[in-house]
Coordinates of C-alpha atoms in Angstrom, one line a residue:
M1 CA 73.3 79.7 207.4
K2 CA 70.2 77.6 207.6
V3 CA 69.2 74.8 205.1
E4 CA 65.4 74.7 205.1
T5 CA 63.4 71.5 204.3
P6 CA 60.6 71.6 201.7
T7 CA 58.1 72.2 204.3
A8 CA 59.5 75.7 204.8
H9 CA 57.8 76.7 201.5
Q10 CA 54.8 78.4 202.8
A11 CA 56.8 80.4 205.5
A12 CA 59.3 81.5 202.8
A13 CA 56.6 82.6 200.5
A14 CA 55.1 84.7 203.3
G15 CA 58.2 86.6 203.7
E16 CA 58.8 85.3 207.2
F17 CA 62.6 85.1 206.6
G18 CA 64.9 88.0 206.2
G19 CA 68.3 88.6 204.8
V20 CA 69.3 86.7 201.6
F21 CA 66.9 83.9 200.5
F22 CA 67.9 81.4 197.8
C23 CA 65.6 78.6 196.4
V24 CA 66.5 75.9 194.0
A25 CA 63.8 73.7 192.5
V26 CA 65.0 70.2 191.6
T27 CA 62.8 67.8 189.6
S28 CA 64.0 64.1 189.6
R29 CA 62.7 61.5 187.1
G30 CA 59.2 60.3 187.5
R31 CA 56.6 62.1 189.6
T32 CA 58.9 63.2 192.5
D33 CA 59.8 66.7 192.8
R34 CA 62.2 68.0 195.5
L35 CA 62.6 71.8 196.6
S36 CA 65.7 72.9 198.5
Y37 CA 65.5 76.2 200.4
F38 CA 68.7 78.1 201.6
Q39 CA 68.5 81.1 203.8
A40 CA 71.3 83.3 205.1
E41 CA 71.4 86.7 207.0
G42 CA 74.1 89.3 207.2
D43 CA 74.8 93.0 207.2
G44 CA 77.5 95.1 205.3
D45 CA 80.4 92.9 204.4
D46 CA 78.8 89.8 206.3
A47 CA 75.8 90.1 203.9
E48 CA 78.3 89.9 200.8
E49 CA 80.0 86.8 202.4
A50 CA 76.6 85.1 203.2
A51 CA 75.6 85.8 199.6
R52 CA 78.6 84.1 198.3
D53 CA 78.3 81.1 200.7
T54 CA 74.7 80.6 199.9
T55 CA 75.4 80.8 196.2
T56 CA 78.1 78.3 196.5
L57 CA 75.8 76.1 198.4
C58 CA 72.9 76.4 196.0
L59 CA 75.1 75.8 192.8
G60 CA 76.4 72.8 194.6
H61 CA 73.0 71.3 195.0
A62 CA 71.7 72.1 191.5
P63 CA 71.6 69.3 189.0
A64 CA 74.1 69.1 186.1
H65 CA 71.5 69.8 183.5
H66 CA 70.2 73.0 185.1
R67 CA 72.1 76.1 183.8
W68 CA 70.2 78.9 185.3
H69 CA 69.8 79.9 189.0
H70 CA 68.0 83.1 190.3
H71 CA 68.7 84.6 193.6
T72 CA 66.6 87.5 195.3
V73 CA 68.0 89.6 198.0
A74 CA 65.3 90.8 200.5
G75 CA 62.6 90.9 197.7
R76 CA 64.4 93.9 196.0
R77 CA 67.2 92.8 193.8
T78 CA 67.4 89.7 191.8
F79 CA 70.6 88.2 190.4
A80 CA 71.0 85.4 187.9
F81 CA 73.8 82.8 187.6
L82 CA 74.5 81.0 184.4
A83 CA 76.6 77.8 184.7
G84 CA 78.9 77.7 181.7
G85 CA 79.2 74.7 179.4
E86 CA 82.3 72.8 178.9
D87 CA 84.6 75.6 180.0
G88 CA 83.3 75.2 183.6
R89 CA 82.7 78.9 184.1
T90 CA 79.8 80.4 186.1
Y91 CA 78.6 83.8 184.9
F92 CA 76.8 86.3 187.2
A93 CA 74.3 88.9 186.1
P94 CA 72.8 91.6 188.5

């Protein structure tokens, strides 16, 4: 698994990376924006494990006030994660 720096934005947008790609946009106070990119690759069962690991990493970096996180696999399928409220649950929608 790789954690990419914000400068990886152009390469990621051009589709240079394969496998599972996950992006989280984090906006801090003031005029400072920070983007975090996460990329993982795997086939078969390894792809499932990579997706779970990447999702865990991404949700761990998301600010508390953000509730929706979207995840696209190889540009074909998009999944959404909804972080629950006070119950602490996270919901997954394919």
